[in-house]
C-alpha cells in the first residue's frame, strides 16, 4: 500500500511574539526528520495575514500541516482552506467560526488579564491616517504571557514583542477550514492571555483532538516545546 508523503509543518506565531518563539519546537520536529517552515507573521490584519500564510503554504511542494499559536490560530482557520493543507494544529489559540471575530469569540467568556494590560501606539499607513497597534505592558508581560518561562528569557521576550494591529480584533474570518480538515488543539490550562475557556470552546466546536496541560502559560511553545511538538507529530503521522 502506498504511503502519503510526510507533510511540511508551517508554524505560525501569534501577536506579541516572533518566529523565534518556535525555536524549541523546531528543534524537536527536525530531530524527528520533519520539514519545518516558520514564517514571519505580518500581524497587520486577519484577512491580509491569513492571505500571506495561505501564500506561504501554497508555494510548498506537497502536503502542509498548519500550526497556529494564539492569534495564529485565527489565521490558520482561514488560510487552511488552501488545497495542500491537510491538517490544522491550534496551540493555545483561537479557532474561529466563519463570520466570527476575535472580539466576538472572546466576548462570550470572562476577559483575560491581557485585555486591561495592552499598550497602544500608532504606525504609519500609506495614504491614510496612522493606525493603532498594541503590545503587552512590559511590567505585566511575564505574568500574562510567560509565567512558566525563566525570568531571564521572559525579559528578552518582553522587549522583542511584535505588535498586533488593533483592527485585527474586529475583522471576521472569511472561512473555517476545520469544517473540512482534521484538527488538533493544545489548551494551556493557566493561560492569562487567552481565557482557557475560549481555547476549549473553539477546539471543541472544531471537533479537534484536544490535549490540555494544566499550569501551562500562553508561551507554552517556549516553556514546553516537547509537549507542543508531540501534538504536532500526532497530526503529521495522522496525515501521512
PDB file of C-alpha atoms in Angstrom:
ATOM      1  CA  UNK A   1       0.000   0.000   0.000  1.00  0.00           C
ATOM      2  CA  UNK A   2       1.407   3.393  -0.995  1.00  0.00           C
ATOM      3  CA  UNK A   3       2.056   5.864   1.809  1.00  0.00           C
ATOM      4  CA  UNK A   4       1.284   9.554   1.510  1.00  0.00           C
ATOM      5  CA  UNK A   5       4.213  11.981   1.634  1.00  0.00           C
ATOM      6  CA  UNK A   6       5.084  13.415   5.048  1.00  0.00           C
ATOM      7  CA  UNK A   7       3.639  16.935   5.377  1.00  0.00           C
ATOM      8  CA  UNK A   8       5.763  20.035   5.873  1.00  0.00           C
ATOM      9  CA  UNK A   9       4.873  21.806   9.120  1.00  0.00           C
ATOM     10  CA  UNK A  10       4.255  25.562   8.875  1.00  0.00           C
ATOM     11  CA  UNK A  11       4.461  27.241  12.293  1.00  0.00           C
ATOM     12  CA  UNK A  12       2.505  30.498  12.565  1.00  0.00           C
ATOM     13  CA  UNK A  13       3.348  32.668  15.569  1.00  0.00           C
ATOM     14  CA  UNK A  14       0.783  34.959  17.163  1.00  0.00           C
ATOM     15  CA  UNK A  15       0.796  38.516  18.480  1.00  0.00           C
ATOM     16  CA  UNK A  16       3.475  39.822  20.866  1.00  0.00           C
ATOM     17  CA  UNK A  17       5.944  37.146  19.661  1.00  0.00           C
ATOM     18  CA  UNK A  18       8.042  36.280  16.624  1.00  0.00           C
ATOM     19  CA  UNK A  19       9.050  33.124  14.754  1.00  0.00           C
ATOM     20  CA  UNK A  20      11.909  32.642  17.225  1.00  0.00           C
ATOM     21  CA  UNK A  21       9.314  31.636  19.828  1.00  0.00           C
ATOM     22  CA  UNK A  22       9.089  28.302  17.976  1.00  0.00           C
ATOM     23  CA  UNK A  23      12.836  27.538  18.330  1.00  0.00           C
ATOM     24  CA  UNK A  24      12.458  24.648  20.780  1.00  0.00           C
ATOM     25  CA  UNK A  25       9.567  23.151  18.807  1.00  0.00           C
ATOM     26  CA  UNK A  26      11.503  23.443  15.536  1.00  0.00           C
ATOM     27  CA  UNK A  27      14.458  21.554  17.055  1.00  0.00           C
ATOM     28  CA  UNK A  28      12.152  18.743  18.251  1.00  0.00           C
ATOM     29  CA  UNK A  29      10.445  18.417  14.857  1.00  0.00           C
ATOM     30  CA  UNK A  30      13.734  18.474  12.955  1.00  0.00           C
ATOM     31  CA  UNK A  31      15.061  15.742  15.271  1.00  0.00           C
ATOM     32  CA  UNK A  32      12.149  13.631  14.010  1.00  0.00           C
ATOM     33  CA  UNK A  33      13.033  14.362  10.384  1.00  0.00           C
ATOM     34  CA  UNK A  34      10.058  16.656   9.784  1.00  0.00           C
ATOM     35  CA  UNK A  35      10.447  19.596   7.381  1.00  0.00           C
ATOM     36  CA  UNK A  36       9.520  22.906   9.051  1.00  0.00           C
ATOM     37  CA  UNK A  37       8.863  26.464   7.874  1.00  0.00           C
ATOM     38  CA  UNK A  38       8.304  29.269  10.423  1.00  0.00           C
ATOM     39  CA  UNK A  39       7.362  32.429   8.525  1.00  0.00           C
ATOM     40  CA  UNK A  40       7.263  35.912   9.985  1.00  0.00           C
ATOM     41  CA  UNK A  41       3.598  36.771  10.564  1.00  0.00           C
ATOM     42  CA  UNK A  42       2.880  40.392   9.493  1.00  0.00           C
ATOM     43  CA  UNK A  43       0.339  40.982  12.344  1.00  0.00           C
ATOM     44  CA  UNK A  44      -1.404  43.722  10.355  1.00  0.00           C
ATOM     45  CA  UNK A  45      -4.901  42.276   9.975  1.00  0.00           C
ATOM     46  CA  UNK A  46      -6.792  38.985   9.886  1.00  0.00           C
ATOM     47  CA  UNK A  47      -7.552  38.929   6.144  1.00  0.00           C
ATOM     48  CA  UNK A  48      -4.140  40.137   4.967  1.00  0.00           C
ATOM     49  CA  UNK A  49      -2.189  37.965   7.426  1.00  0.00           C
ATOM     50  CA  UNK A  50      -4.226  34.867   6.508  1.00  0.00           C
ATOM     51  CA  UNK A  51      -3.649  35.585   2.815  1.00  0.00           C
ATOM     52  CA  UNK A  52       0.094  35.767   3.472  1.00  0.00           C
ATOM     53  CA  UNK A  53       0.116  32.436   5.359  1.00  0.00           C
ATOM     54  CA  UNK A  54      -2.011  30.832   2.617  1.00  0.00           C
ATOM     55  CA  UNK A  55       0.537  32.065   0.059  1.00  0.00           C
ATOM     56  CA  UNK A  56       3.418  30.538   2.060  1.00  0.00           C
ATOM     57  CA  UNK A  57       1.581  27.203   2.314  1.00  0.00           C
ATOM     58  CA  UNK A  58       0.537  27.072  -1.352  1.00  0.00           C
ATOM     59  CA  UNK A  59       4.137  27.504  -2.538  1.00  0.00           C
ATOM     60  CA  UNK A  60       5.344  24.436  -0.602  1.00  0.00           C
ATOM     61  CA  UNK A  61       5.587  21.236  -2.640  1.00  0.00           C
ATOM     62  CA  UNK A  62       3.395  18.525  -1.120  1.00  0.00           C
ATOM     63  CA  UNK A  63       1.033  18.470   1.870  1.00  0.00           C
ATOM     64  CA  UNK A  64       1.192  21.001   4.710  1.00  0.00           C
ATOM     65  CA  UNK A  65       0.121  20.910   8.364  1.00  0.00           C
ATOM     66  CA  UNK A  66      -0.588  24.454   9.588  1.00  0.00           C
ATOM     67  CA  UNK A  67       0.153  25.167  13.250  1.00  0.00           C
ATOM     68  CA  UNK A  68      -1.076  28.393  14.839  1.00  0.00           C
ATOM     69  CA  UNK A  69      -0.253  29.842  18.255  1.00  0.00           C
ATOM     70  CA  UNK A  70      -2.662  32.370  19.790  1.00  0.00           C
ATOM     71  CA  UNK A  71      -3.795  34.822  17.045  1.00  0.00           C
ATOM     72  CA  UNK A  72      -2.047  32.484  14.611  1.00  0.00           C
ATOM     73  CA  UNK A  73      -4.904  30.058  15.225  1.00  0.00           C
ATOM     74  CA  UNK A  74      -7.339  32.529  13.658  1.00  0.00           C
ATOM     75  CA  UNK A  75      -5.039  32.781  10.634  1.00  0.00           C
ATOM     76  CA  UNK A  76      -4.736  29.019  10.044  1.00  0.00           C
ATOM     77  CA  UNK A  77      -8.530  28.776  10.353  1.00  0.00           C
ATOM     78  CA  UNK A  78      -8.810  30.968   7.238  1.00  0.00           C
ATOM     79  CA  UNK A  79      -5.588  30.005   5.419  1.00  0.00           C
ATOM     80  CA  UNK A  80      -6.304  26.308   5.997  1.00  0.00           C
ATOM     81  CA  UNK A  81      -8.717  26.156   3.046  1.00  0.00           C
ATOM     82  CA  UNK A  82      -5.592  26.180   0.828  1.00  0.00           C
ATOM     83  CA  UNK A  83      -5.693  22.988  -1.233  1.00  0.00           C
ATOM     84  CA  UNK A  84      -2.464  21.359   0.001  1.00  0.00           C
ATOM     85  CA  UNK A  85      -3.221  21.948   3.708  1.00  0.00           C
ATOM     86  CA  UNK A  86      -4.110  18.561   5.232  1.00  0.00           C
ATOM     87  CA  UNK A  87      -4.368  19.382   8.952  1.00  0.00           C
ATOM     88  CA  UNK A  88      -4.601  22.191  11.494  1.00  0.00           C
ATOM     89  CA  UNK A  89      -2.990  22.360  14.940  1.00  0.00           C
ATOM     90  CA  UNK A  90      -4.071  25.010  17.465  1.00  0.00           C
ATOM     91  CA  UNK A  91      -1.586  25.851  20.240  1.00  0.00           C
ATOM     92  CA  UNK A  92      -3.189  27.998  22.995  1.00  0.00           C
ATOM     93  CA  UNK A  93      -5.084  29.521  20.106  1.00  0.00           C
ATOM     94  CA  UNK A  94      -8.281  30.997  18.737  1.00  0.00           C
ATOM     95  CA  UNK A  95     -10.305  28.677  16.484  1.00  0.00           C
ATOM     96  CA  UNK A  96     -12.854  30.986  14.858  1.00  0.00           C
ATOM     97  CA  UNK A  97     -16.085  30.161  13.079  1.00  0.00           C
ATOM     98  CA  UNK A  98     -16.724  31.649   9.649  1.00  0.00           C
ATOM     99  CA  UNK A  99     -18.030  35.213  10.081  1.00  0.00           C
ATOM    100  CA  UNK A 100     -16.742  35.467  13.671  1.00  0.00           C
ATOM    101  CA  UNK A 101     -14.139  37.922  15.013  1.00  0.00           C
ATOM    102  CA  UNK A 102     -11.606  37.532  17.815  1.00  0.00           C
ATOM    103  CA  UNK A 103     -13.530  40.137  19.808  1.00  0.00           C
ATOM    104  CA  UNK A 104     -16.808  38.228  19.397  1.00  0.00           C
ATOM    105  CA  UNK A 105     -15.338  34.884  20.446  1.00  0.00           C
ATOM    106  CA  UNK A 106     -13.532  36.399  23.454  1.00  0.00           C
ATOM    107  CA  UNK A 107     -16.631  38.369  24.432  1.00  0.00           C
ATOM    108  CA  UNK A 108     -18.576  35.192  25.225  1.00  0.00           C
ATOM    109  CA  UNK A 109     -16.300  34.465  28.178  1.00  0.00           C
ATOM    110  CA  UNK A 110     -14.772  36.414  31.086  1.00  0.00           C
ATOM    111  CA  UNK A 111     -11.936  38.572  29.748  1.00  0.00           C
ATOM    112  CA  UNK A 112      -8.352  37.545  30.471  1.00  0.00           C
ATOM    113  CA  UNK A 113      -5.930  39.923  32.260  1.00  0.00           C
ATOM    114  CA  UNK A 114      -4.370  40.656  28.857  1.00  0.00           C
ATOM    115  CA  UNK A 115      -7.189  42.980  27.839  1.00  0.00           C
ATOM    116  CA  UNK A 116      -6.536  45.554  30.588  1.00  0.00           C
ATOM    117  CA  UNK A 117      -2.759  45.397  30.116  1.00  0.00           C
ATOM    118  CA  UNK A 118      -2.392  46.385  26.476  1.00  0.00           C
ATOM    119  CA  UNK A 119      -0.309  49.408  25.499  1.00  0.00           C
ATOM    120  CA  UNK A 120      -1.347  51.369  22.399  1.00  0.00           C
ATOM    121  CA  UNK A 121       0.913  53.002  19.816  1.00  0.00           C
ATOM    122  CA  UNK A 122       0.442  54.062  16.200  1.00  0.00           C
ATOM    123  CA  UNK A 123       2.073  53.095  12.921  1.00  0.00           C
ATOM    124  CA  UNK A 124       2.021  54.862   9.550  1.00  0.00           C
ATOM    125  CA  UNK A 125      -0.342  53.725   6.794  1.00  0.00           C
ATOM    126  CA  UNK A 126       0.357  54.994   3.298  1.00  0.00           C
ATOM    127  CA  UNK A 127      -2.366  57.357   2.095  1.00  0.00           C
ATOM    128  CA  UNK A 128      -4.343  57.147   5.347  1.00  0.00           C
ATOM    129  CA  UNK A 129      -4.282  58.248   8.980  1.00  0.00           C
ATOM    130  CA  UNK A 130      -1.932  56.344  11.316  1.00  0.00           C
ATOM    131  CA  UNK A 131      -3.389  53.065  12.614  1.00  0.00           C
ATOM    132  CA  UNK A 132      -3.333  51.706  16.163  1.00  0.00           C
ATOM    133  CA  UNK A 133      -1.247  48.719  17.250  1.00  0.00           C
ATOM    134  CA  UNK A 134      -0.971  47.063  20.651  1.00  0.00           C
ATOM    135  CA  UNK A 135       1.655  45.315  22.768  1.00  0.00           C
ATOM    136  CA  UNK A 136       1.553  43.968  26.339  1.00  0.00           C
ATOM    137  CA  UNK A 137       2.775  46.407  29.008  1.00  0.00           C
ATOM    138  CA  UNK A 138       6.333  45.369  29.882  1.00  0.00           C
ATOM    139  CA  UNK A 139       5.675  45.064  33.624  1.00  0.00           C
ATOM    140  CA  UNK A 140       2.671  42.797  33.023  1.00  0.00           C
ATOM    141  CA  UNK A 141       4.269  40.677  30.295  1.00  0.00           C
ATOM    142  CA  UNK A 142       5.843  37.928  32.473  1.00  0.00           C
ATOM    143  CA  UNK A 143       2.659  37.078  34.409  1.00  0.00           C
ATOM    144  CA  UNK A 144       0.328  37.337  31.408  1.00  0.00           C
ATOM    145  CA  UNK A 145       2.343  35.793  28.608  1.00  0.00           C
ATOM    146  CA  UNK A 146       5.084  33.621  30.053  1.00  0.00           C
ATOM    147  CA  UNK A 147       4.576  32.794  33.738  1.00  0.00           C
ATOM    148  CA  UNK A 148       6.315  29.400  33.411  1.00  0.00           C
ATOM    149  CA  UNK A 149       9.316  30.693  31.423  1.00  0.00           C
ATOM    150  CA  UNK A 150      12.628  31.568  33.188  1.00  0.00           C
ATOM    151  CA  UNK A 151      12.814  35.272  34.130  1.00  0.00           C
ATOM    152  CA  UNK A 152      15.928  35.903  32.017  1.00  0.00           C
ATOM    153  CA  UNK A 153      14.180  34.565  28.904  1.00  0.00           C
ATOM    154  CA  UNK A 154      10.994  36.488  29.685  1.00  0.00           C
ATOM    155  CA  UNK A 155      12.927  39.771  29.836  1.00  0.00           C
ATOM    156  CA  UNK A 156      14.087  39.162  26.275  1.00  0.00           C
ATOM    157  CA  UNK A 157      10.617  38.121  25.078  1.00  0.00           C
ATOM    158  CA  UNK A 158       9.097  41.286  26.573  1.00  0.00           C
ATOM    159  CA  UNK A 159      11.365  43.627  24.614  1.00  0.00           C
ATOM    160  CA  UNK A 160      11.154  41.677  21.346  1.00  0.00           C
ATOM    161  CA  UNK A 161       7.349  41.760  21.220  1.00  0.00           C
ATOM    162  CA  UNK A 162       5.814  42.143  17.751  1.00  0.00           C
ATOM    163  CA  UNK A 163       2.803  44.498  17.927  1.00  0.00           C
ATOM    164  CA  UNK A 164      -0.614  43.484  16.585  1.00  0.00           C
ATOM    165  CA  UNK A 165      -2.786  45.901  14.619  1.00  0.00           C
ATOM    166  CA  UNK A 166      -5.753  46.689  16.880  1.00  0.00           C
ATOM    167  CA  UNK A 167      -8.119  46.335  13.929  1.00  0.00           C
ATOM    168  CA  UNK A 168      -7.389  42.604  13.807  1.00  0.00           C
ATOM    169  CA  UNK A 169      -9.690  42.060  16.807  1.00  0.00           C
ATOM    170  CA  UNK A 170     -12.748  43.198  14.830  1.00  0.00           C
ATOM    171  CA  UNK A 171     -12.099  41.550  11.446  1.00  0.00           C
ATOM    172  CA  UNK A 172     -14.199  38.459  10.770  1.00  0.00           C
ATOM    173  CA  UNK A 173     -12.965  35.111   9.473  1.00  0.00           C
ATOM    174  CA  UNK A 174     -13.859  34.510   5.825  1.00  0.00           C
ATOM    175  CA  UNK A 175     -13.664  30.713   6.233  1.00  0.00           C
ATOM    176  CA  UNK A 176     -13.384  27.963   8.845  1.00  0.00           C
ATOM    177  CA  UNK A 177     -11.031  25.323   7.456  1.00  0.00           C
ATOM    178  CA  UNK A 178     -11.660  22.985  10.400  1.00  0.00           C
ATOM    179  CA  UNK A 179     -15.028  22.178   8.822  1.00  0.00           C
ATOM    180  CA  UNK A 180     -13.232  20.167   6.118  1.00  0.00           C
ATOM    181  CA  UNK A 181      -9.737  19.495   7.567  1.00  0.00           C
ATOM    182  CA  UNK A 182      -8.843  17.443  10.670  1.00  0.00           C
ATOM    183  CA  UNK A 183      -7.635  19.470  13.636  1.00  0.00           C
ATOM    184  CA  UNK A 184      -5.736  19.093  16.900  1.00  0.00           C
ATOM    185  CA  UNK A 185      -5.596  21.540  19.811  1.00  0.00           C
ATOM    186  CA  UNK A 186      -3.475  22.135  22.881  1.00  0.00           C
ATOM    187  CA  UNK A 187      -5.165  24.076  25.689  1.00  0.00           C
ATOM    188  CA  UNK A 188      -2.845  25.927  28.089  1.00  0.00           C
ATOM    189  CA  UNK A 189      -4.612  25.459  31.420  1.00  0.00           C
ATOM    190  CA  UNK A 190      -3.091  28.508  33.174  1.00  0.00           C
ATOM    191  CA  UNK A 191      -3.209  30.878  30.184  1.00  0.00           C
ATOM    192  CA  UNK A 192      -3.579  34.524  31.240  1.00  0.00           C
ATOM    193  CA  UNK A 193      -3.508  35.939  27.678  1.00  0.00           C
ATOM    194  CA  UNK A 194      -6.442  33.929  26.275  1.00  0.00           C
ATOM    195  CA  UNK A 195      -9.028  32.563  28.691  1.00  0.00           C
ATOM    196  CA  UNK A 196      -8.540  28.751  28.506  1.00  0.00           C
ATOM    197  CA  UNK A 197     -12.338  28.510  28.159  1.00  0.00           C
ATOM    198  CA  UNK A 198     -12.015  30.316  24.813  1.00  0.00           C
ATOM    199  CA  UNK A 199      -9.405  27.789  23.674  1.00  0.00           C
ATOM    200  CA  UNK A 200     -11.524  24.828  24.850  1.00  0.00           C
ATOM    201  CA  UNK A 201     -14.720  26.150  23.268  1.00  0.00           C
ATOM    202  CA  UNK A 202     -13.133  26.788  19.866  1.00  0.00           C
ATOM    203  CA  UNK A 203     -11.322  23.453  19.825  1.00  0.00           C
ATOM    204  CA  UNK A 204     -14.425  21.512  20.848  1.00  0.00           C
ATOM    205  CA  UNK A 205     -16.557  23.281  18.251  1.00  0.00           C
ATOM    206  CA  UNK A 206     -13.925  22.434  15.620  1.00  0.00           C
ATOM    207  CA  UNK A 207     -14.085  18.742  16.582  1.00  0.00           C
ATOM    208  CA  UNK A 208     -10.372  18.864  17.360  1.00  0.00           C
ATOM    209  CA  UNK A 209      -8.385  16.182  19.163  1.00  0.00           C
ATOM    210  CA  UNK A 210      -7.691  18.092  22.390  1.00  0.00           C
ATOM    211  CA  UNK A 211      -4.778  17.873  24.821  1.00  0.00           C
ATOM    212  CA  UNK A 212      -4.801  20.080  27.910  1.00  0.00           C
ATOM    213  CA  UNK A 213      -1.724  20.892  30.001  1.00  0.00           C
ATOM    214  CA  UNK A 214      -2.505  22.197  33.482  1.00  0.00           C
ATOM    215  CA  UNK A 215      -0.308  25.006  34.729  1.00  0.00           C
ATOM    216  CA  UNK A 216       0.905  25.919  31.234  1.00  0.00           C
ATOM    217  CA  UNK A 217       1.214  29.596  30.328  1.00  0.00           C
ATOM    218  CA  UNK A 218       0.384  31.210  27.000  1.00  0.00           C
ATOM    219  CA  UNK A 219       4.050  30.800  25.979  1.00  0.00           C
ATOM    220  CA  UNK A 220       3.757  27.012  26.074  1.00  0.00           C
ATOM    221  CA  UNK A 221       5.784  26.639  22.863  1.00  0.00           C
ATOM    222  CA  UNK A 222       8.702  28.221  24.745  1.00  0.00           C
ATOM    223  CA  UNK A 223       8.192  26.515  28.124  1.00  0.00           C
ATOM    224  CA  UNK A 224       7.152  23.036  26.928  1.00  0.00           C
ATOM    225  CA  UNK A 225       8.417  22.543  23.363  1.00  0.00           C
ATOM    226  CA  UNK A 226       8.433  18.726  23.645  1.00  0.00           C
ATOM    227  CA  UNK A 227       4.705  18.602  24.501  1.00  0.00           C
ATOM    228  CA  UNK A 228       3.863  21.004  21.691  1.00  0.00           C
ATOM    229  CA  UNK A 229       5.983  19.084  19.189  1.00  0.00           C
ATOM    230  CA  UNK A 230       4.393  15.780  20.245  1.00  0.00           C
ATOM    231  CA  UNK A 231       0.905  17.022  19.358  1.00  0.00           C
ATOM    232  CA  UNK A 232       2.183  18.359  16.022  1.00  0.00           C
ATOM    233  CA  UNK A 233       3.845  14.986  15.347  1.00  0.00           C
ATOM    234  CA  UNK A 234       0.492  13.286  16.055  1.00  0.00           C
ATOM    235  CA  UNK A 235      -1.047  15.461  13.340  1.00  0.00           C
ATOM    236  CA  UNK A 236       1.821  14.745  10.944  1.00  0.00           C
ATOM    237  CA  UNK A 237       1.520  10.977  11.482  1.00  0.00           C
ATOM    238  CA  UNK A 238      -2.255  11.063  11.071  1.00  0.00           C
ATOM    239  CA  UNK A 239      -1.993  12.912   7.768  1.00  0.00           C
ATOM    240  CA  UNK A 240       0.981  10.988   6.324  1.00  0.00           C
TER     241      UNK A 240
END
